[in-house]
PDB file of C-alpha atoms in Angstrom:
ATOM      1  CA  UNK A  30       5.003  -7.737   3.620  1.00 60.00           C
ATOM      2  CA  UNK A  31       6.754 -10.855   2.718  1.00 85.00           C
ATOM      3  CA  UNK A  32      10.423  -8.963   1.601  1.00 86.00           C
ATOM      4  CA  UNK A  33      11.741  -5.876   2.030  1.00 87.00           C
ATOM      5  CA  UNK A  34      14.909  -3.183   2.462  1.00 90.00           C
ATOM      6  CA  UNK A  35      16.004  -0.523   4.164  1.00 92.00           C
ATOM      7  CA  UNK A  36      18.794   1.752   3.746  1.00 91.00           C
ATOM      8  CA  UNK A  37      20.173   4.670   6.188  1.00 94.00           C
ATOM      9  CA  UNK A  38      22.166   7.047   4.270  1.00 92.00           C
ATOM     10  CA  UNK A  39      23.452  10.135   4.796  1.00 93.00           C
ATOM     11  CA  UNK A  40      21.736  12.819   2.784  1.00 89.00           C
ATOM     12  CA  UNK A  41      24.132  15.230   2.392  1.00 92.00           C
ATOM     13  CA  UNK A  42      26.988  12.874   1.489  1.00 88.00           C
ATOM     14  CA  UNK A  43      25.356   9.904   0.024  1.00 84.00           C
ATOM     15  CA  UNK A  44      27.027   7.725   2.399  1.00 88.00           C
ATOM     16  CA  UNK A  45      24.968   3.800   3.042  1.00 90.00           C
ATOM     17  CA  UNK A  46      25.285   3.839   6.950  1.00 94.00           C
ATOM     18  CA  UNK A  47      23.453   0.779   6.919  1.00 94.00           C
ATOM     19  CA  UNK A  48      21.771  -1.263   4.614  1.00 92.00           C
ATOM     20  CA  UNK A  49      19.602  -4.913   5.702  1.00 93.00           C
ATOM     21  CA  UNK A  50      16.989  -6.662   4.403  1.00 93.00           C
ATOM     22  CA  UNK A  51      14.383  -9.263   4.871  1.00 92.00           C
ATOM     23  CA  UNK A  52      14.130 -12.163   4.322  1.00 92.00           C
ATOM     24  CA  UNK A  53      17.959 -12.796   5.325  1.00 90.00           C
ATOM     25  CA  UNK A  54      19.895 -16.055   5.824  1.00 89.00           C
ATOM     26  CA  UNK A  55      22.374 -17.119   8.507  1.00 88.00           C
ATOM     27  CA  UNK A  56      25.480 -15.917   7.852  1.00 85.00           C
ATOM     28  CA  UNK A  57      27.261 -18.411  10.560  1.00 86.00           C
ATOM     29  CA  UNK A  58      26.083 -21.494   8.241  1.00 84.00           C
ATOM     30  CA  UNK A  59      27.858 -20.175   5.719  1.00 82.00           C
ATOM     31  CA  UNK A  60      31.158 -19.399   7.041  1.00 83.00           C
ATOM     32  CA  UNK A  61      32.623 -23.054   6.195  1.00 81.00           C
ATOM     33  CA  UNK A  62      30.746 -25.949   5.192  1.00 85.00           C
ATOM     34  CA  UNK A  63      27.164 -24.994   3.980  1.00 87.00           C
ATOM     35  CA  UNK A  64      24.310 -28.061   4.297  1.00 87.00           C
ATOM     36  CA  UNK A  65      23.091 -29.152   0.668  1.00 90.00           C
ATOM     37  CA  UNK A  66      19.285 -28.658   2.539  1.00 92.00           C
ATOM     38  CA  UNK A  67      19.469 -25.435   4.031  1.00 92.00           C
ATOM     39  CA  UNK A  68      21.071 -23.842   0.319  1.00 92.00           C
ATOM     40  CA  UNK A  69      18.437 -25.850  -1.376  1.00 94.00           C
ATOM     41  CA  UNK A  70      15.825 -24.222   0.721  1.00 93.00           C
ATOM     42  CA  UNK A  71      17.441 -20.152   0.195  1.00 93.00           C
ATOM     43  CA  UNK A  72      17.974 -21.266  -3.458  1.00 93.00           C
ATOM     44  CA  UNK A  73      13.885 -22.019  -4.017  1.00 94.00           C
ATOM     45  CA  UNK A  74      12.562 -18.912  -1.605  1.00 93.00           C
ATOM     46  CA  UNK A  75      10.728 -17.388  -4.259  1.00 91.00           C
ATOM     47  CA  UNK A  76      11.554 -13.791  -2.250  1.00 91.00           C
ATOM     48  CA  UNK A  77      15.658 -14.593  -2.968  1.00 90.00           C
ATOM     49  CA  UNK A  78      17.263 -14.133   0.197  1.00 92.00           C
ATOM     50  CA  UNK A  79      20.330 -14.932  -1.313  1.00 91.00           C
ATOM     51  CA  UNK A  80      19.871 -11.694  -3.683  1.00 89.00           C
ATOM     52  CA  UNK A  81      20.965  -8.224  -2.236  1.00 88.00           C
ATOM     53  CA  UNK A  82      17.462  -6.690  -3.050  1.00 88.00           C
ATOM     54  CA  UNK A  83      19.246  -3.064  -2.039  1.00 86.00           C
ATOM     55  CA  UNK A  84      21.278  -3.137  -5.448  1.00 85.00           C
ATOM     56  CA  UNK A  85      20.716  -6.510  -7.210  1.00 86.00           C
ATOM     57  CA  UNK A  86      16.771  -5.967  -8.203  1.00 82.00           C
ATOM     58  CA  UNK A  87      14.630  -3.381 -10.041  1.00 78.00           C
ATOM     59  CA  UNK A  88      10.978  -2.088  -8.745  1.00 76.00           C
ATOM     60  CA  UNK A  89       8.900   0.339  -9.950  1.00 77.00           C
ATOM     61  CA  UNK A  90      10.002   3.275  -7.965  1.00 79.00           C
ATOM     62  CA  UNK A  91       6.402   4.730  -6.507  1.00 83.00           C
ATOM     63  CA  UNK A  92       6.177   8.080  -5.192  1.00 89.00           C
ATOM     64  CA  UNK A  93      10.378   8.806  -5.242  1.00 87.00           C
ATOM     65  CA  UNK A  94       9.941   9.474  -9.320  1.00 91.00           C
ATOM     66  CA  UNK A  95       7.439  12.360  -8.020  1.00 95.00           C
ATOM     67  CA  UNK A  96      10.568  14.165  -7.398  1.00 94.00           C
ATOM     68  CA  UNK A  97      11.465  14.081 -11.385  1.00 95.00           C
ATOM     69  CA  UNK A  98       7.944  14.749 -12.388  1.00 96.00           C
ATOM     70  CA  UNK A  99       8.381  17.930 -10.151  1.00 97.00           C
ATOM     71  CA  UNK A 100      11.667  18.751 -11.329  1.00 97.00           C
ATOM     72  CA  UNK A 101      10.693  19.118 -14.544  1.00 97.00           C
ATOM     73  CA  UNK A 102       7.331  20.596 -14.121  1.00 97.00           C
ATOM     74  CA  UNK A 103       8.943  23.701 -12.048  1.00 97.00           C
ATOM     75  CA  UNK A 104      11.647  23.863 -14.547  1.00 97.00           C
ATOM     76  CA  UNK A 105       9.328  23.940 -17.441  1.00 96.00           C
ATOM     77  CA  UNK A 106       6.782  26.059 -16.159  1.00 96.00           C
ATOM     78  CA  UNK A 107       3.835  23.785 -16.537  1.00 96.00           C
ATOM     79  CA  UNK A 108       2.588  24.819 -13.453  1.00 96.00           C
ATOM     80  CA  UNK A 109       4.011  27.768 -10.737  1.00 96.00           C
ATOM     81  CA  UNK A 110       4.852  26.687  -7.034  1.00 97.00           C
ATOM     82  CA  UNK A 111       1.570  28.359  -5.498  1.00 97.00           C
ATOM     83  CA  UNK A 112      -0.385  27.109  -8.349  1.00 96.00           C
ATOM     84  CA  UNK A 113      -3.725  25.560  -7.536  1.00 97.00           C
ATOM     85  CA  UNK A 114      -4.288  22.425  -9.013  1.00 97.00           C
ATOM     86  CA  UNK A 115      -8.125  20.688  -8.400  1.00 96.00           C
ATOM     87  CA  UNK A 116      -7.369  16.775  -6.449  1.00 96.00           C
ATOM     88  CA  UNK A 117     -10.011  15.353  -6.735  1.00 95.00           C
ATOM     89  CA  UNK A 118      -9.820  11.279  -5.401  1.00 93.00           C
ATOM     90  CA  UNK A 119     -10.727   9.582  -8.901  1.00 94.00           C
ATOM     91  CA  UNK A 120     -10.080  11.272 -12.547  1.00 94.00           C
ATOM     92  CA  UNK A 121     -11.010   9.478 -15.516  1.00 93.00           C
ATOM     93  CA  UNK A 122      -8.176   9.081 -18.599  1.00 90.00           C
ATOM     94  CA  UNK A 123      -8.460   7.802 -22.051  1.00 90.00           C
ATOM     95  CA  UNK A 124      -5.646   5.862 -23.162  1.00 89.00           C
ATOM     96  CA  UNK A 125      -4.996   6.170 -26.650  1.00 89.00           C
ATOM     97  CA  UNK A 126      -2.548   4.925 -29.109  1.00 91.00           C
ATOM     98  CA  UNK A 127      -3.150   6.259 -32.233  1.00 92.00           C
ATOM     99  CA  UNK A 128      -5.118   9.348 -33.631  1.00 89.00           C
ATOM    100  CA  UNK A 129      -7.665   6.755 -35.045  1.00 94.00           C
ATOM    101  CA  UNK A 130      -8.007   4.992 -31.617  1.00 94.00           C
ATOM    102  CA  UNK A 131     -11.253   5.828 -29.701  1.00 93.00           C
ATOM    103  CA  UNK A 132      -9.410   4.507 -26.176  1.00 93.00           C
ATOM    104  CA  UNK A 133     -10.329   3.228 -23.305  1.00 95.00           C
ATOM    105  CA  UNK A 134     -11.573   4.911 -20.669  1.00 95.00           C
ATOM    106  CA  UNK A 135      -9.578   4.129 -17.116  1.00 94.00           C
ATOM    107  CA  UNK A 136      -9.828   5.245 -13.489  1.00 93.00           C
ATOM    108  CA  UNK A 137      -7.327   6.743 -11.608  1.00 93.00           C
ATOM    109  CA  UNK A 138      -7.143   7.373  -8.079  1.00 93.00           C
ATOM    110  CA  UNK A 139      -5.338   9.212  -5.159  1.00 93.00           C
ATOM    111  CA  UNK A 140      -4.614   7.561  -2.174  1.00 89.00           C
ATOM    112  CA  UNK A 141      -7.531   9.399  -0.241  1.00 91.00           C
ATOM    113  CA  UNK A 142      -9.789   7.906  -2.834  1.00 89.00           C
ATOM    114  CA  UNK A 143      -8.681   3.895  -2.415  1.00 85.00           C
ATOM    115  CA  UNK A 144      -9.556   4.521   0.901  1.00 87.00           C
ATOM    116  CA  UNK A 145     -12.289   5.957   0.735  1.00 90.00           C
ATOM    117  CA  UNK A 146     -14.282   6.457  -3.237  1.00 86.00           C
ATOM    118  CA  UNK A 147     -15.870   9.738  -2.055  1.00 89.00           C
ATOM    119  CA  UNK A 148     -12.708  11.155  -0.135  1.00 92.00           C
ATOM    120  CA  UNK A 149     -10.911  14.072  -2.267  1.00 93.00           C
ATOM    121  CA  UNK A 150      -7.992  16.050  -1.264  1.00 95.00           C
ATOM    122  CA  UNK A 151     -10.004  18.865  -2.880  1.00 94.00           C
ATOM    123  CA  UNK A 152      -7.676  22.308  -4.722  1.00 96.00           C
ATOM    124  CA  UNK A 153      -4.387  22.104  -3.778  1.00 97.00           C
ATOM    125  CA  UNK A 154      -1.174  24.188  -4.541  1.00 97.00           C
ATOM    126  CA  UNK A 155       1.165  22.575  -6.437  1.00 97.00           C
ATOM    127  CA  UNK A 156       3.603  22.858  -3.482  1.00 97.00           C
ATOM    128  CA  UNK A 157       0.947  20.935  -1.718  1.00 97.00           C
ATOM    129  CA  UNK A 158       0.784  18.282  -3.980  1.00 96.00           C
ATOM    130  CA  UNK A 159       4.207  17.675  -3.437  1.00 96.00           C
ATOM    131  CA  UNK A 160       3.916  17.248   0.345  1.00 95.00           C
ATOM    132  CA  UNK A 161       1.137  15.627   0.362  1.00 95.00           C
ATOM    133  CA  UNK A 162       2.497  13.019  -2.423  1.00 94.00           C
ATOM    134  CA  UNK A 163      -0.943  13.540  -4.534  1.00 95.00           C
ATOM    135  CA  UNK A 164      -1.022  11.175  -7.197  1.00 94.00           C
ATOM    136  CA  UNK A 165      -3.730  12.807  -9.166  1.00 95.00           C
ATOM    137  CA  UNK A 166      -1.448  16.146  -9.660  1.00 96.00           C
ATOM    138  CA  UNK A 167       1.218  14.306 -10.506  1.00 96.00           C
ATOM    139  CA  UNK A 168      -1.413  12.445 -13.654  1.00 94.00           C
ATOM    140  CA  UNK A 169      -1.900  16.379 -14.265  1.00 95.00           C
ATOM    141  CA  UNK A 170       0.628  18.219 -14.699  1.00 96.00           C
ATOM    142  CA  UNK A 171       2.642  14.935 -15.921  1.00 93.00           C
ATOM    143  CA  UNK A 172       0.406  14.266 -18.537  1.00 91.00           C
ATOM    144  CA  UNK A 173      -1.710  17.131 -18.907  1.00 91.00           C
ATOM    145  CA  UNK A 174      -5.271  17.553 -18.109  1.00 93.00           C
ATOM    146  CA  UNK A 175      -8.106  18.804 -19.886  1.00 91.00           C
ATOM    147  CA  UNK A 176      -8.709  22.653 -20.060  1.00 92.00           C
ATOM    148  CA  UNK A 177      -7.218  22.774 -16.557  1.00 94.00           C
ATOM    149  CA  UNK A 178      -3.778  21.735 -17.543  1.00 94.00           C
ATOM    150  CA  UNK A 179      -3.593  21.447 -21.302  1.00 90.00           C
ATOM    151  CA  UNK A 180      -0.139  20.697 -22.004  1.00 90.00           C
ATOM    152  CA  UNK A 181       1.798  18.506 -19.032  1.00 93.00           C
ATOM    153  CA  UNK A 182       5.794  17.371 -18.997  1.00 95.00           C
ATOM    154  CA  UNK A 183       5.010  14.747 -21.451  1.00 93.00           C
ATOM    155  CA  UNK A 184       6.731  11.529 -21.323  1.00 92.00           C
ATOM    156  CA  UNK A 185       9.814  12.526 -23.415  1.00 95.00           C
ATOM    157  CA  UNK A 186      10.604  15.617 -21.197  1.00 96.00           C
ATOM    158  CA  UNK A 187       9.716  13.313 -17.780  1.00 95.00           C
ATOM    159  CA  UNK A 188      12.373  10.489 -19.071  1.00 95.00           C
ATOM    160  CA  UNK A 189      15.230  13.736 -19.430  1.00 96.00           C
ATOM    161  CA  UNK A 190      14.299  15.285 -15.699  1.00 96.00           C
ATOM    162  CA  UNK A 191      14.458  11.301 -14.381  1.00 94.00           C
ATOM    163  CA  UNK A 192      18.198  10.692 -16.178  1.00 93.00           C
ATOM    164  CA  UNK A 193      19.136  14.207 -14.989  1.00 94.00           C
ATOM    165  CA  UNK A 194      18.583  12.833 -11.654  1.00 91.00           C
ATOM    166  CA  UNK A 195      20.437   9.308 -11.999  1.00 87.00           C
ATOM    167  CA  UNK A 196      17.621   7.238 -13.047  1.00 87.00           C
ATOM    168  CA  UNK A 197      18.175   4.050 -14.898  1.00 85.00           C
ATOM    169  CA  UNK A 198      21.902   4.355 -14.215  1.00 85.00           C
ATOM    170  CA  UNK A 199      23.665   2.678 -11.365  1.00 83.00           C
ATOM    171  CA  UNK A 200      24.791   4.467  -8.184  1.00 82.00           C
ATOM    172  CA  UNK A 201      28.494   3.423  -8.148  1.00 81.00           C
ATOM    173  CA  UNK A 202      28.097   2.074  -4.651  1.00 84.00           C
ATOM    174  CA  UNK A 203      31.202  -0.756  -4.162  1.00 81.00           C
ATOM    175  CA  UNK A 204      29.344  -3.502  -3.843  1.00 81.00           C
ATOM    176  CA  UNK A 205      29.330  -6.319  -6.679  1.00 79.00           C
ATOM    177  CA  UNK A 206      25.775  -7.189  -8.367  1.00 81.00           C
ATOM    178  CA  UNK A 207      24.594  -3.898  -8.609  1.00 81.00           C
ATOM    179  CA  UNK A 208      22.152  -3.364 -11.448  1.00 79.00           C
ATOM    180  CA  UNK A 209      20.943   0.445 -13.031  1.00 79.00           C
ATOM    181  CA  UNK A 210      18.377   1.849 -11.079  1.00 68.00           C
TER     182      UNK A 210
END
């Protein structure tokens, strides 16, 4: 890992107890008089120490957006709590983008599965997949899945559970830079 953040908040406030990151300058060189070299050299890291990565960048947010996806599949009744829902460690979509368009046909895997190609997590309830962080029952029940699960959230419905839940919009923490999530 080359750059990196952590933050320790309270969860039941919201509160940043601490937030640092790496890479990180020295502060003490910049409390007066900072050397044209060593601002040259933070200016060109191409990881942009100088950059509060905590509030001042955007990344795709990985497993956290599960928490929308399940939001809104609960709420909508795609699928119930105790659910099963078959994980296996690859599924196979076609990507589409018109009625017309044969697709392309594209691999997706679970985390068992980049690890090992045979390795499934095998039927799981859908509580399960949530504590277990399975990405193939999130491609499910997101998108919908064969005769299994024929209608999913859908991408419209996924983007209202994700702004319900302060996506894209930023956090009002007081710090300056901050961009929308």
């Amino acid at each position: 890992i080359t750059s990196g953040v952590v933050i320790a908040m309270n969860p039941k406030t919201g509160e940043i107890l601490a937030m640092v990151q790496y890479p990180t300058f020295e502060n003490n060189r910049m409390a007066r008089f900072i050397p044209e070299y060593y601002y040259r050299q933070l200016e060109g890291d191409p990881r942009h120490p100088l950059l509060n990565l905590a509030i001042s960048t955007e990344y795709p947010p990985g497993s956290t957006f599960k928490s929308a996806s399940a939001t809104g599949v609960l709420n909508e009744g795609i699928v119930a709590p105790d659910e099963i829902v078959q994980a296996p460690g690859i599924i196979y979509l076609t990507e589409t983008y018109s009625p017309t368009d044969p697709g392309r046909r594209l691999e997706f895997y679970d985390f068992v599965a980049q690890i090992d190609p045979t390795a499934s997590l095998g039927p799981l309830r859908f509580l399960q997949c949530i504590a277990l962080s399975s990405n193939i029952c999130f491609y499910k029940v997101g998108g919908g899945y064969e005769d299994e699960i024929p209608q999913g959230l859908g991408i419209l419905r996924l983007q209202q559970y994700a702004q319900a839940l302060g996506y894209n919009q930023q956090t009002g923490i007081e710090l300056p830079g901050e961009l929308t999530g």
